[in-house]
């Protein structure tokens, strides 16, 4: 899956550590998601979408 | 930045998310009362002495030697248990969303990779032993398999992590 998590995070001026803390996951998880090497679980995807106040499909799109 | 992140957290919280999501972001480090360390050491000492006495009682001919060896063997795990019971609750915060982190995926991949490696190595070694009629003791072979599994899983994890983050 592709995602624009890095862009959205940068737009809010959050570091990867900030986002990881907000999501309750490790910074490595955020890095891996942003680079498209790890697809988040559905609960985590919902949490990410809620954190950015949007829908899941606004952030994640199929390849 | 701080305000917007806080706003996002509040937004998540007001939508019914568990408060526990954010407890892991503020680990309670360095707030262990001194008395807890004393209790941990006391529990460790009591357990160590108890084990030493049991070992000594089963070897009455070498009472003090057996007691000493029993104490040496029991001291570390006993004190560790004391620290776990009385100290770690104040120093280690539970990872509330650990199952969502990528580390779990890496561990699973490393574990399955190591399992396959050890399986193949065992099959190859068994064929060699069978063909050349080697005689080997089972204990060192089993210990070597355990060591190989641990080292292989660690290497797999390191490589997977390195590839994922580079």
GROMACS .gro file of C-alpha atoms in nm:
model
  229
    1UNK     CA    1   0.000   0.000   0.000
    2UNK     CA    2   0.105   0.356  -0.067
    3UNK     CA    3   0.051   0.630   0.187
    4UNK     CA    4   0.119   0.997   0.239
    5UNK     CA    5   0.179   0.965   0.610
    6UNK     CA    6   0.517   1.139   0.594
    7UNK     CA    7   0.367   1.438   0.415
    8UNK     CA    8   0.079   1.470   0.655
    9UNK     CA    9   0.312   1.438   0.950
   10UNK     CA   10   0.548   1.698   0.809
   11UNK     CA   11   0.258   1.932   0.738
   12UNK     CA   12   0.176   1.930   1.107
   13UNK     CA   13   0.542   1.969   1.199
   14UNK     CA   14   0.546   1.646   1.394
   15UNK     CA   15   0.852   1.431   1.426
   16UNK     CA   16   0.835   1.057   1.376
   17UNK     CA   17   0.881   1.023   1.751
   18UNK     CA   18   0.585   1.255   1.813
   19UNK     CA   19   0.360   1.052   1.587
   20UNK     CA   20   0.486   0.725   1.736
   21UNK     CA   21   0.406   0.855   2.084
   22UNK     CA   22   0.060   0.967   1.976
   23UNK     CA   23  -0.012   0.628   1.820
   24UNK     CA   24   0.144   0.432   2.104
   25UNK     CA   25   0.381   0.242   1.877
   26UNK     CA   26   0.755   0.245   1.824
   27UNK     CA   27   0.930   0.499   1.602
   28UNK     CA   28   1.051   0.208   1.387
   29UNK     CA   29   0.687   0.129   1.316
   30UNK     CA   30   0.622   0.483   1.194
   31UNK     CA   31   0.937   0.473   0.979
   32UNK     CA   32   0.839   0.139   0.828
   33UNK     CA   33   0.484   0.256   0.750
   34UNK     CA   34   0.604   0.580   0.593
   35UNK     CA   35   0.846   0.388   0.370
   36UNK     CA   36   0.573   0.145   0.268
   37UNK     CA   37   0.755  -0.153   0.416
   38UNK     CA   38   0.492  -0.227   0.679
   39UNK     CA   39   0.117  -0.219   0.630
   40UNK     CA   40  -0.052  -0.126   0.957
   41UNK     CA   41  -0.323  -0.342   1.105
   42UNK     CA   42  -0.680  -0.221   1.070
   43UNK     CA   43  -0.699  -0.087   1.429
   44UNK     CA   44  -0.373   0.101   1.381
   45UNK     CA   45  -0.489   0.236   1.045
   46UNK     CA   46  -0.807   0.363   1.211
   47UNK     CA   47  -0.600   0.523   1.484
   48UNK     CA   48  -0.376   0.692   1.229
   49UNK     CA   49  -0.678   0.823   1.041
   50UNK     CA   50  -0.834   0.954   1.361
   51UNK     CA   51  -0.508   1.119   1.460
   52UNK     CA   52  -0.503   1.308   1.128
   53UNK     CA   53  -0.878   1.363   1.138
   54UNK     CA   54  -0.949   1.198   0.806
   55UNK     CA   55  -1.056   0.867   0.657
   56UNK     CA   56  -0.824   0.572   0.617
   57UNK     CA   57  -0.845   0.585   0.239
   58UNK     CA   58  -0.734   0.948   0.246
   59UNK     CA   59  -0.398   0.830   0.378
   60UNK     CA   60  -0.363   0.477   0.243
   61UNK     CA   61  -0.420   0.382  -0.119
   62UNK     CA   62  -0.363   0.056  -0.306
   63UNK     CA   63  -0.048   0.024  -0.518
   64UNK     CA   64   0.375   2.163   1.727
   65UNK     CA   65   0.296   2.064   2.082
   66UNK     CA   66  -0.048   2.215   2.073
   67UNK     CA   67  -0.153   2.046   1.751
   68UNK     CA   68  -0.025   1.711   1.868
   69UNK     CA   69  -0.209   1.752   2.194
   70UNK     CA   70  -0.520   1.842   1.995
   71UNK     CA   71  -0.486   1.522   1.796
   72UNK     CA   72  -0.445   1.323   2.112
   73UNK     CA   73  -0.751   1.487   2.264
   74UNK     CA   74  -0.945   1.422   1.946
   75UNK     CA   75  -0.854   1.055   1.965
   76UNK     CA   76  -0.941   1.045   2.331
   77UNK     CA   77  -1.280   1.206   2.287
   78UNK     CA   78  -1.366   0.950   2.021
   79UNK     CA   79  -1.362   0.678   2.277
   80UNK     CA   80  -1.005   0.556   2.264
   81UNK     CA   81  -0.856   0.411   2.572
   82UNK     CA   82  -0.667   0.646   2.796
   83UNK     CA   83  -0.413   0.368   2.825
   84UNK     CA   84  -0.292   0.450   2.472
   85UNK     CA   85  -0.106   0.745   2.608
   86UNK     CA   86   0.016   0.612   2.938
   87UNK     CA   87   0.306   0.440   2.771
   88UNK     CA   88   0.437   0.775   2.649
   89UNK     CA   89   0.526   0.879   3.000
   90UNK     CA   90   0.709   0.590   3.158
   91UNK     CA   91   0.740   0.613   3.532
   92UNK     CA   92   1.116   0.600   3.556
   93UNK     CA   93   1.325   0.686   3.855
   94UNK     CA   94   1.043   0.694   4.107
   95UNK     CA   95   1.117   0.378   4.296
   96UNK     CA   96   1.105   0.423   4.673
   97UNK     CA   97   1.429   0.314   4.838
   98UNK     CA   98   1.233   0.074   5.054
   99UNK     CA   99   1.134  -0.126   4.747
  100UNK     CA  100   1.499  -0.203   4.674
  101UNK     CA  101   1.540  -0.314   5.036
  102UNK     CA  102   1.236  -0.541   5.004
  103UNK     CA  103   1.370  -0.682   4.676
  104UNK     CA  104   1.706  -0.762   4.834
  105UNK     CA  105   1.535  -0.907   5.141
  106UNK     CA  106   1.320  -1.137   4.928
  107UNK     CA  107   1.626  -1.237   4.727
  108UNK     CA  108   1.821  -1.313   5.045
  109UNK     CA  109   1.539  -1.519   5.197
  110UNK     CA  110   1.493  -1.725   4.881
  111UNK     CA  111   1.868  -1.772   4.841
  112UNK     CA  112   1.906  -1.895   5.197
  113UNK     CA  113   1.605  -2.124   5.159
  114UNK     CA  114   1.744  -2.284   4.844
  115UNK     CA  115   2.089  -2.314   5.001
  116UNK     CA  116   1.944  -2.491   5.305
  117UNK     CA  117   1.743  -2.732   5.089
  118UNK     CA  118   2.050  -2.816   4.879
  119UNK     CA  119   2.262  -2.855   5.193
  120UNK     CA  120   2.003  -3.076   5.361
  121UNK     CA  121   2.013  -3.316   5.066
  122UNK     CA  122   2.394  -3.334   5.088
  123UNK     CA  123   2.468  -3.367   5.461
  124UNK     CA  124   2.823  -3.499   5.404
  125UNK     CA  125   2.926  -3.173   5.237
  126UNK     CA  126   2.682  -2.945   5.411
  127UNK     CA  127   2.860  -2.611   5.375
  128UNK     CA  128   2.995  -2.680   5.026
  129UNK     CA  129   2.648  -2.777   4.906
  130UNK     CA  130   2.497  -2.476   5.078
  131UNK     CA  131   2.749  -2.247   4.911
  132UNK     CA  132   2.687  -2.390   4.566
  133UNK     CA  133   2.312  -2.374   4.619
  134UNK     CA  134   2.340  -2.012   4.730
  135UNK     CA  135   2.555  -1.921   4.430
  136UNK     CA  136   2.305  -2.077   4.192
  137UNK     CA  137   2.001  -1.924   4.361
  138UNK     CA  138   2.126  -1.572   4.434
  139UNK     CA  139   2.085  -1.420   4.089
  140UNK     CA  140   1.738  -1.554   4.008
  141UNK     CA  141   1.619  -1.481   4.362
  142UNK     CA  142   1.730  -1.118   4.356
  143UNK     CA  143   1.591  -1.087   4.003
  144UNK     CA  144   1.256  -1.211   4.127
  145UNK     CA  145   1.269  -0.957   4.408
  146UNK     CA  146   1.342  -0.676   4.164
  147UNK     CA  147   1.062  -0.796   3.938
  148UNK     CA  148   0.812  -0.800   4.224
  149UNK     CA  149   0.906  -0.480   4.403
  150UNK     CA  150   1.092  -0.257   4.153
  151UNK     CA  151   0.995  -0.323   3.793
  152UNK     CA  152   0.635  -0.215   3.844
  153UNK     CA  153   0.772   0.133   3.906
  154UNK     CA  154   1.031   0.139   3.631
  155UNK     CA  155   0.884  -0.052   3.341
  156UNK     CA  156   0.570   0.068   3.168
  157UNK     CA  157   0.362  -0.175   2.969
  158UNK     CA  158   0.365  -0.130   2.594
  159UNK     CA  159  -0.009  -0.091   2.545
  160UNK     CA  160   0.002  -0.124   2.167
  161UNK     CA  161   0.302  -0.349   2.129
  162UNK     CA  162   0.109  -0.588   1.909
  163UNK     CA  163   0.065  -0.310   1.652
  164UNK     CA  164   0.437  -0.239   1.622
  165UNK     CA  165   0.652  -0.358   1.339
  166UNK     CA  166   0.889  -0.530   1.581
  167UNK     CA  167   0.637  -0.812   1.622
  168UNK     CA  168   0.643  -0.873   1.246
  169UNK     CA  169   1.021  -0.872   1.247
  170UNK     CA  170   1.028  -1.124   1.532
  171UNK     CA  171   0.785  -1.354   1.353
  172UNK     CA  172   0.986  -1.336   1.032
  173UNK     CA  173   1.309  -1.396   1.223
  174UNK     CA  174   1.157  -1.689   1.408
  175UNK     CA  175   1.023  -1.858   1.097
  176UNK     CA  176   1.349  -1.800   0.912
  177UNK     CA  177   1.553  -1.944   1.197
  178UNK     CA  178   1.320  -2.244   1.218
  179UNK     CA  179   1.373  -2.323   0.852
  180UNK     CA  180   1.749  -2.279   0.884
  181UNK     CA  181   1.770  -2.510   1.185
  182UNK     CA  182   1.544  -2.764   1.017
  183UNK     CA  183   1.761  -2.773   0.706
  184UNK     CA  184   2.081  -2.783   0.912
  185UNK     CA  185   1.943  -3.070   1.119
  186UNK     CA  186   1.843  -3.268   0.810
  187UNK     CA  187   2.183  -3.215   0.645
  188UNK     CA  188   2.366  -3.308   0.967
  189UNK     CA  189   2.150  -3.616   1.015
  190UNK     CA  190   2.221  -3.732   0.658
  191UNK     CA  191   2.597  -3.680   0.707
  192UNK     CA  192   2.594  -3.868   1.038
  193UNK     CA  193   2.393  -4.149   0.882
  194UNK     CA  194   2.605  -4.182   0.568
  195UNK     CA  195   2.945  -4.165   0.739
  196UNK     CA  196   2.832  -4.358   1.048
  197UNK     CA  197   2.955  -4.096   1.294
  198UNK     CA  198   2.885  -4.155   1.658
  199UNK     CA  199   2.793  -3.839   1.845
  200UNK     CA  200   2.652  -3.770   2.190
  201UNK     CA  201   2.298  -3.640   2.190
  202UNK     CA  202   2.347  -3.375   2.459
  203UNK     CA  203   2.606  -3.155   2.282
  204UNK     CA  204   2.411  -3.186   1.959
  205UNK     CA  205   2.089  -3.070   2.125
  206UNK     CA  206   2.271  -2.785   2.300
  207UNK     CA  207   2.427  -2.684   1.968
  208UNK     CA  208   2.082  -2.683   1.806
  209UNK     CA  209   1.950  -2.454   2.079
  210UNK     CA  210   2.248  -2.221   2.041
  211UNK     CA  211   2.214  -2.224   1.662
  212UNK     CA  212   1.843  -2.140   1.689
  213UNK     CA  213   1.907  -1.845   1.919
  214UNK     CA  214   2.197  -1.703   1.720
  215UNK     CA  215   2.021  -1.756   1.388
  216UNK     CA  216   1.701  -1.589   1.508
  217UNK     CA  217   1.904  -1.294   1.637
  218UNK     CA  218   2.089  -1.257   1.308
  219UNK     CA  219   1.764  -1.282   1.111
  220UNK     CA  220   1.609  -1.011   1.327
  221UNK     CA  221   1.911  -0.785   1.286
  222UNK     CA  222   1.914  -0.824   0.907
  223UNK     CA  223   1.536  -0.777   0.871
  224UNK     CA  224   1.545  -0.467   1.091
  225UNK     CA  225   1.841  -0.325   0.900
  226UNK     CA  226   1.671  -0.378   0.563
  227UNK     CA  227   1.343  -0.229   0.681
  228UNK     CA  228   1.499   0.088   0.820
  229UNK     CA  229   1.771   0.166   0.565
   0.00000   0.00000   0.00000
